[in-house]
Coordinates of C-alpha atoms and ligand atoms in Angstrom, one line a residue:
M11 CA -36.6 -18.8 -4.4
E12 CA -34.2 -16.3 -6.1
K13 CA -32.0 -16.3 -9.1
V14 CA -28.3 -16.0 -8.8
V15 CA -24.7 -16.3 -10.5
I16 CA -22.6 -18.3 -8.4
I17 CA -18.9 -17.6 -8.6
R18 CA -16.4 -19.7 -7.6
Y19 CA -12.8 -18.8 -7.4
A20 CA -9.3 -20.2 -8.7
E21 CA -5.7 -19.8 -7.3
I22 CA -6.4 -17.5 -4.4
H23 CA -6.9 -20.2 -1.9
L24 CA -3.1 -21.2 -2.3
K25 CA -2.4 -17.9 -0.8
G26 CA -2.3 -18.9 2.7
K27 CA -1.6 -15.9 5.3
N28 CA -2.5 -13.7 2.2
R29 CA -5.8 -15.0 1.6
G30 CA -7.6 -12.1 2.9
Y31 CA -5.7 -9.6 0.5
F32 CA -6.4 -11.6 -2.3
E33 CA -10.1 -11.9 -1.6
R34 CA -10.5 -8.2 -1.0
A35 CA -8.9 -7.5 -4.6
F36 CA -11.2 -9.9 -6.1
S37 CA -14.4 -8.7 -4.7
M38 CA -13.4 -5.3 -5.7
N39 CA -13.1 -6.3 -9.1
L40 CA -16.0 -8.3 -9.3
E41 CA -17.9 -5.1 -8.0
K42 CA -15.7 -3.4 -10.6
S43 CA -16.7 -5.4 -13.6
L44 CA -20.5 -5.2 -12.3
K45 CA -20.7 -1.5 -12.2
G46 CA -23.6 0.1 -13.9
I47 CA -25.8 -3.0 -13.5
R48 CA -28.1 -3.3 -10.3
H49 CA -26.8 -6.3 -8.0
E50 CA -25.7 -7.4 -4.5
L51 CA -22.4 -9.2 -4.3
H52 CA -22.0 -11.8 -1.2
R53 CA -19.4 -13.9 0.0
T54 CA -20.7 -17.2 1.3
S55 CA -18.7 -20.2 2.1
G56 CA -15.9 -20.1 -0.4
R57 CA -17.7 -18.7 -3.1
Y58 CA -19.5 -15.7 -4.3
L59 CA -23.2 -14.9 -5.0
V60 CA -24.3 -12.4 -7.2
E61 CA -27.9 -11.4 -5.9
K62 CA -30.9 -9.3 -6.2
F63 CA -29.7 -8.1 -10.0
D64 CA -31.3 -6.8 -12.8
E65 CA -32.7 -10.1 -14.4
A66 CA -33.1 -8.3 -18.0
R67 CA -29.4 -7.9 -18.0
T68 CA -28.3 -11.4 -16.9
E69 CA -26.1 -12.3 -20.2
E70 CA -24.4 -9.3 -19.6
I71 CA -23.5 -10.2 -16.0
L72 CA -22.4 -13.4 -17.2
T73 CA -20.3 -12.1 -19.9
R74 CA -18.4 -9.7 -17.5
V75 CA -17.9 -12.0 -14.8
S76 CA -16.3 -14.2 -17.4
R77 CA -13.5 -11.7 -18.1
V78 CA -12.9 -11.3 -14.1
F79 CA -9.2 -12.7 -13.5
G80 CA -9.5 -15.2 -10.4
V81 CA -13.0 -16.7 -11.6
Y82 CA -12.5 -20.3 -11.6
S83 CA -16.0 -21.3 -12.7
Y84 CA -19.3 -19.8 -12.6
S85 CA -23.3 -21.0 -12.9
L86 CA -26.4 -19.3 -13.2
G87 CA -28.9 -20.9 -10.9
Y88 CA -31.2 -20.4 -7.9
L89 CA -30.8 -19.6 -4.3
T90 CA -33.7 -21.1 -2.3
E91 CA -34.6 -22.3 1.1
S92 CA -33.5 -25.9 2.3
A93 CA -36.6 -27.7 2.5
M94 CA -37.0 -30.2 0.0
D95 CA -40.6 -28.6 -1.5
A96 CA -38.4 -25.6 -2.3
V97 CA -35.4 -27.3 -3.6
F98 CA -37.7 -29.0 -5.7
A99 CA -39.3 -25.8 -7.3
A100 CA -35.8 -24.6 -8.0
A101 CA -34.6 -28.0 -9.4
K102 CA -37.8 -28.0 -12.0
R103 CA -36.7 -24.8 -13.2
V104 CA -33.1 -26.0 -13.8
A105 CA -34.0 -29.7 -15.3
P106 CA -34.3 -30.2 -18.9
A107 CA -37.7 -30.6 -20.3
S108 CA -36.8 -34.0 -21.8
G109 CA -34.2 -36.3 -22.2
T110 CA -31.6 -38.0 -19.4
F111 CA -30.7 -36.4 -16.4
K112 CA -29.4 -37.4 -12.9
V113 CA -28.9 -35.3 -9.7
E114 CA -25.9 -34.7 -8.1
T115 CA -26.1 -33.0 -4.3
H116 CA -23.4 -31.6 -2.6
R117 CA -24.1 -31.2 1.3
G118 CA -21.8 -28.5 3.0
Y119 CA -24.2 -28.5 5.9
K120 CA -23.7 -31.6 7.8
Q121 CA -26.5 -31.3 10.0
Y122 CA -29.2 -31.5 7.3
P123 CA -31.3 -34.1 8.0
L124 CA -31.0 -35.7 4.8
N125 CA -27.5 -36.8 3.2
S126 CA -26.6 -36.2 -0.6
M127 CA -27.4 -39.6 -1.7
Q128 CA -31.2 -39.2 -0.3
I129 CA -31.3 -35.6 -1.3
S130 CA -30.5 -36.6 -4.9
A131 CA -33.0 -39.7 -4.8
E132 CA -35.8 -37.6 -3.5
I133 CA -35.6 -34.9 -5.8
G134 CA -34.9 -36.9 -8.9
G135 CA -37.7 -39.2 -8.0
R136 CA -39.9 -36.2 -7.7
L137 CA -38.8 -34.8 -11.0
L138 CA -39.3 -38.2 -12.8
S139 CA -43.0 -38.6 -11.6
E140 CA -43.8 -35.2 -12.6
N141 CA -42.1 -35.2 -16.1
P142 CA -42.7 -38.5 -18.2
A143 CA -40.4 -37.2 -20.9
L144 CA -37.3 -37.3 -18.4
S145 CA -35.3 -40.6 -17.6
V146 CA -32.6 -41.1 -15.1
D147 CA -29.0 -42.0 -16.6
V148 CA -26.5 -41.5 -13.6
H149 CA -23.4 -42.6 -16.0
A150 CA -24.0 -40.5 -18.9
P151 CA -26.6 -38.0 -18.6
S152 CA -27.3 -35.3 -21.0
A153 CA -28.2 -32.8 -18.0
T154 CA -27.4 -32.4 -14.5
V155 CA -29.1 -31.1 -11.6
Y156 CA -26.6 -29.7 -9.3
I157 CA -27.8 -29.1 -5.7
D158 CA -25.6 -27.6 -2.9
V159 CA -27.0 -27.3 0.5
R160 CA -25.0 -24.7 2.5
E161 CA -25.8 -23.4 6.1
S162 CA -28.5 -21.1 7.3
N163 CA -31.4 -22.7 5.5
R164 CA -29.6 -21.8 1.8
T165 CA -29.5 -24.3 -0.9
L166 CA -27.9 -23.4 -4.2
V167 CA -29.8 -25.0 -7.3
F168 CA -28.1 -25.1 -11.2
G169 CA -27.6 -26.7 -14.1
S170 CA -23.9 -26.3 -15.5
F171 CA -20.5 -24.9 -14.7
E172 CA -19.4 -22.2 -16.9
R173 CA -15.2 -22.2 -17.1
G174 CA -13.8 -18.9 -15.9
P175 CA -10.9 -17.3 -17.1
G176 CA -8.7 -18.5 -14.0
G177 CA -5.4 -16.5 -13.0
M178 CA -5.2 -14.1 -10.2
P179 CA -7.0 -11.0 -9.2
V180 CA -5.6 -7.8 -11.2
G181 CA -4.0 -5.7 -8.7
T182 CA -2.3 -8.5 -6.5
S183 CA 0.9 -8.9 -8.6
G184 CA 2.1 -5.2 -8.8
K185 CA 1.8 -3.1 -11.8
G186 CA 3.4 -3.0 -15.2
L187 CA 3.8 -0.8 -18.2
L188 CA 2.3 -2.2 -21.4
L189 CA 3.7 -1.2 -24.7
I190 CA 0.6 -1.1 -26.9
S191 CA 1.0 -1.0 -30.5
G192 CA -1.9 -1.5 -33.1
G193 CA -0.8 -5.0 -33.7
I194 CA -1.8 -8.4 -32.5
D195 CA 0.6 -9.4 -30.3
S196 CA 1.1 -6.4 -27.5
P197 CA -2.9 -6.7 -26.7
V198 CA -2.3 -10.6 -25.7
A199 CA 0.8 -10.1 -23.8
G200 CA -0.8 -7.5 -21.9
H201 CA -3.9 -9.9 -21.1
M202 CA -1.7 -12.8 -19.8
M203 CA 0.2 -10.6 -17.3
A204 CA -3.0 -9.2 -16.3
K205 CA -4.1 -12.9 -15.8
R206 CA -1.3 -13.1 -13.6
G207 CA -2.4 -10.4 -11.3
M208 CA -0.9 -7.5 -12.8
N209 CA -2.2 -4.1 -13.3
V210 CA -1.5 -2.9 -16.6
E211 CA -0.9 0.7 -17.4
L212 CA -0.6 1.2 -21.3
L213 CA 1.8 3.4 -23.7
H214 CA 1.4 4.0 -27.1
F215 CA 4.2 5.6 -29.4
H216 CA 3.2 7.2 -32.7
S217 CA 4.6 9.1 -35.4
Y218 CA 2.2 11.6 -36.8
P219 CA 2.2 13.1 -39.2
Y220 CA 3.9 9.8 -40.7
T221 CA 1.1 7.8 -39.1
N222 CA -2.3 8.8 -39.1
E223 CA -5.1 9.3 -36.8
G224 CA -6.5 5.7 -37.6
A225 CA -3.5 4.0 -35.9
R226 CA -4.3 5.9 -32.9
E227 CA -8.0 5.3 -32.9
K228 CA -7.4 1.6 -33.4
V229 CA -5.1 1.6 -30.4
M230 CA -7.9 3.3 -28.1
T231 CA -10.3 0.7 -29.3
L232 CA -7.8 -2.0 -28.5
A233 CA -7.2 -0.5 -25.1
G234 CA -11.0 -0.5 -24.3
I235 CA -11.3 -4.1 -25.2
L236 CA -8.3 -4.8 -22.8
S237 CA -9.9 -2.8 -20.3
D238 CA -12.7 -5.4 -19.7
Y239 CA -10.1 -7.8 -18.4
T240 CA -7.8 -5.2 -16.9
G241 CA -9.5 -2.0 -15.6
T242 CA -7.0 0.2 -17.3
K243 CA -8.9 3.7 -18.1
T244 CA -6.1 5.7 -19.9
V245 CA -3.3 5.2 -22.4
S246 CA -0.1 7.3 -22.1
V247 CA 0.6 8.5 -25.8
V248 CA 4.0 9.5 -27.1
S249 CA 5.1 11.0 -30.0
V250 CA 8.5 9.7 -31.4
T251 CA 8.6 11.4 -34.8
R252 CA 11.4 13.8 -34.1
I253 CA 13.4 10.9 -32.8
Q254 CA 12.7 9.0 -35.9
E255 CA 13.8 12.0 -37.9
E256 CA 16.9 12.6 -36.2
I257 CA 17.8 8.9 -36.4
H258 CA 17.1 8.9 -40.3
A259 CA 19.2 11.9 -40.7
K260 CA 22.2 11.0 -38.9
C261 CA 22.7 7.2 -38.3
A262 CA 23.2 3.8 -40.2
E263 CA 20.0 2.9 -42.1
E264 CA 20.3 -0.6 -40.7
L265 CA 20.1 0.2 -37.3
N266 CA 16.7 2.6 -37.7
V267 CA 14.6 0.1 -35.8
T268 CA 16.9 -1.1 -33.5
L269 CA 17.7 2.6 -32.6
L270 CA 14.0 3.4 -32.1
R271 CA 13.1 0.7 -30.1
R272 CA 16.2 1.7 -27.4
F273 CA 14.5 5.0 -27.2
M274 CA 11.0 3.6 -27.0
F275 CA 12.5 1.7 -23.9
R276 CA 13.9 4.5 -22.2
I277 CA 10.7 6.8 -22.5
A278 CA 8.9 4.0 -21.2
E279 CA 11.1 3.5 -18.4
A280 CA 10.9 7.0 -17.5
I281 CA 7.0 6.8 -17.8
A282 CA 6.7 3.6 -15.9
R283 CA 8.6 5.5 -13.1
K284 CA 6.1 7.9 -12.9
K285 CA 3.3 5.8 -12.9
G286 CA 4.7 3.2 -10.2
A287 CA 4.8 0.7 -12.8
Q288 CA 7.9 -2.2 -11.8
C289 CA 8.2 -3.3 -15.3
L290 CA 7.9 -3.1 -19.2
I291 CA 5.8 -5.2 -20.8
T292 CA 6.2 -6.0 -24.7
G293 CA 4.4 -8.5 -27.1
E294 CA 7.8 -9.5 -28.6
S295 CA 8.5 -13.3 -29.5
L296 CA 11.8 -14.7 -30.2
G297 CA 12.7 -14.7 -33.9
Q298 CA 9.3 -13.2 -35.1
V299 CA 10.8 -10.5 -36.8
A300 CA 14.3 -9.1 -37.6
S301 CA 14.4 -6.9 -34.5
Q302 CA 13.0 -9.9 -32.0
T303 CA 16.2 -11.6 -32.1
I304 CA 18.4 -12.2 -28.8
E305 CA 20.7 -9.7 -29.9
G306 CA 17.8 -7.2 -30.6
M307 CA 16.3 -7.8 -27.5
T308 CA 19.8 -7.5 -25.5
S309 CA 20.0 -4.0 -27.1
S310 CA 17.3 -2.8 -25.8
N311 CA 17.4 -4.1 -22.4
A312 CA 20.7 -2.4 -22.2
V313 CA 19.0 1.0 -21.8
V314 CA 16.6 0.3 -19.1
T315 CA 17.0 -1.1 -15.4
L316 CA 13.5 -2.1 -14.9
P317 CA 12.8 -5.6 -15.9
V318 CA 11.1 -6.2 -19.5
L319 CA 8.5 -9.1 -19.6
R320 CA 7.8 -10.6 -22.7
P321 CA 5.1 -13.3 -22.0
L322 CA 4.9 -14.2 -25.7
V323 CA 8.8 -14.7 -26.1
G324 CA 8.1 -18.4 -26.7
F325 CA 4.7 -18.3 -28.6
D326 CA 4.4 -19.0 -32.3
K327 CA 2.3 -16.5 -34.1
D328 CA -0.7 -19.2 -34.5
E329 CA -0.5 -19.5 -30.8
I330 CA -1.0 -15.7 -30.3
I331 CA -3.6 -15.2 -33.1
E332 CA -5.7 -17.9 -31.1
R333 CA -5.4 -16.1 -27.9
A334 CA -6.2 -12.9 -29.7
K335 CA -9.3 -14.2 -31.0
K336 CA -10.5 -15.9 -27.7
I337 CA -10.0 -12.5 -25.7
G338 CA -11.4 -10.5 -28.8
T339 CA -8.6 -8.1 -29.9
Y340 CA -7.9 -10.0 -33.2
E341 CA -10.7 -8.4 -35.5
T342 CA -9.3 -5.1 -34.5
S343 CA -5.8 -5.8 -34.6
V344 CA -6.0 -7.2 -38.1
L345 CA -7.4 -3.8 -39.4
P346 CA -4.7 -1.9 -41.5
Y347 CA -2.9 0.9 -40.1
E348 CA 0.3 2.2 -39.9
D349 CA 2.8 1.4 -37.1
C350 CA 5.7 3.7 -36.4
C351 CA 7.8 1.2 -36.6
T352 CA 7.0 0.8 -40.2
V353 CA 8.1 4.4 -40.9
F354 CA 11.5 5.0 -42.4
L355 CA 11.8 1.2 -42.3
P356 CA 15.2 0.2 -43.7
E357 CA 15.3 -2.2 -46.4
F358 CA 17.8 -4.8 -44.8
P359 CA 17.3 -4.0 -40.9
A360 CA 20.2 -5.5 -38.8
I361 CA 19.2 -8.6 -37.6
K362 CA 22.0 -9.4 -34.9
P363 CA 23.2 -5.6 -34.3
K364 CA 26.1 -5.8 -32.3
L365 CA 25.8 -3.5 -29.3
S366 CA 29.1 -1.9 -29.7
Y367 CA 28.1 -0.7 -33.3
V368 CA 24.8 0.7 -31.9
E369 CA 26.0 2.6 -29.2
E370 CA 28.6 4.1 -31.8
E371 CA 25.7 5.4 -33.7
E372 CA 23.6 6.4 -31.3
R373 CA 26.3 8.6 -29.9
K374 CA 25.7 10.6 -33.1
L375 CA 22.3 11.8 -30.8
D376 CA 21.6 13.7 -28.2
V377 CA 19.6 11.0 -26.7
Q378 CA 18.8 12.3 -23.0
S379 CA 17.4 15.5 -24.5
L380 CA 15.4 13.8 -27.3
V381 CA 13.9 11.5 -24.5
E382 CA 13.2 14.3 -22.4
E383 CA 11.6 16.0 -24.8
A384 CA 9.5 13.1 -25.7
V385 CA 8.5 12.5 -22.4
A386 CA 7.3 16.0 -21.8
G387 CA 5.1 15.8 -24.7
K388 CA 3.2 13.1 -23.3
E389 CA -0.7 12.8 -23.6
E390 CA -2.8 10.8 -21.3
V391 CA -5.7 9.6 -23.2
S392 CA -9.1 8.7 -21.6
F393 CA -11.4 6.1 -23.7
Ligands
ATP423 P1 2.4 -6.0 -32.0 O1 1.7 -7.2 -32.8 O2 2.2 -5.8 -31.0 O3 2.5 -4.9 -32.9 P2 4.7 -6.8 -33.7 O4 4.9 -8.5 -33.9 O5 4.4 -6.1 -34.7 O6 3.7 -6.6 -32.3 P3 6.9 -5.1 -33.4 O7 6.5 -4.2 -34.1 O8 8.7 -5.4 -33.6 O9 6.1 -6.6 -33.4 O10 6.6 -4.3 -31.8 C1 7.5 -5.6 -30.8 C2 6.9 -5.1 -29.7 O11 7.0 -3.5 -29.4 C3 5.2 -4.6 -29.5 O12 4.8 -6.0 -29.1 C4 4.8 -3.7 -28.6 O13 5.1 -4.2 -27.2 C5 6.0 -2.7 -28.9 N1 5.9 -2.0 -29.9 C6 5.8 -1.5 -31.2 N2 5.2 -0.8 -31.7 C7 4.8 0.0 -30.5 C8 4.1 1.3 -30.6 N3 4.1 2.1 -31.9 N4 3.6 1.8 -29.5 C9 4.1 1.2 -28.3 N5 4.7 0.0 -28.4 C10 4.9 -0.7 -29.5
MG424 MG1 3.6 -4.1 -34.6

């Protein structure tokens, strides 16, 4: 008998002919997530088993598995031979010490001499006669012993199913560039796209010396948390200080944010192309702040040709917060910091900026060289 983690996968089975491709990406991501912990990963009849692992790090393995997109559910259990004595030995370890229970058997290997009802009855009976503190309740038991009889004299015995994150393996839905701030929204947006299988690269803008090192540290911490799900290793960091100074000096104050966002998008598109990213991702949500109106979004979309994905567009703030708490970014996101958007913030930002007016104001700037200069100053920061 050997302790194992059983991993069942989600939507991958829907992908017909591409199934092999999805499975390869999935097992690669599982391997990546378990890096640094001794283990073996094997695929067996529609599921993966983590075997021969460092048992002292069991909890860590389960936590890591719980963050791999594509995992539908997972269980900690035992792999044993299929003889009843061996199965019973494993069932004893999984069964509760007292209270009600039932045994539920799945027999994938149809040639096994007993059918599933007989196996459940046999193991349940043995558990009962060995432990008088147990009783059977097949309708509402407080614990269940699951038995899964597979081919090749292999049987899995486990006590529960944990829900995985679902979604599709990262790397199977192209690549996007996430504009990540230190706020609550953008990390959640990145998490959502990664959940749909997208590789998520990261780009952060700062306005040093108007914003401080703390803002940057915060983004690095968020990027680190996000990387547990996405596998991303670096953040591109770009200064928009000079751009903001130019806008502040030359353009109508109410358009500061609108114009800055157009520059951010242009820079992001240039960097996305360098990185082979096929879209931009932002944490915008319709109507959340002055710049996140449909007019604001139209004005930023107008300067790029790559699609801009805004997975949070229809979410309320409290829905976003709930997700941020679940993925573990919330605590960091709410720490105080200065975002570059708050530097030179106009008292009354334009809420519905007319594109013609925006373009007219923007003509006062040397857009192309400002963008080129910003892109040239890009740093690639590992965390
Ligand atoms: P967030 O919580 O993600 O900061 P927000 O509600 O504060 O979002 P804005 O500040 O208007 O909204 O920013 C909208 C989106 O623009 C962000 O979700 C993010 O994708 C991008 N963004 C804003 N500031 C930055 C920055 N400094 N670097 C990179 N992207 C940014
Ligand atoms: Mg913000």
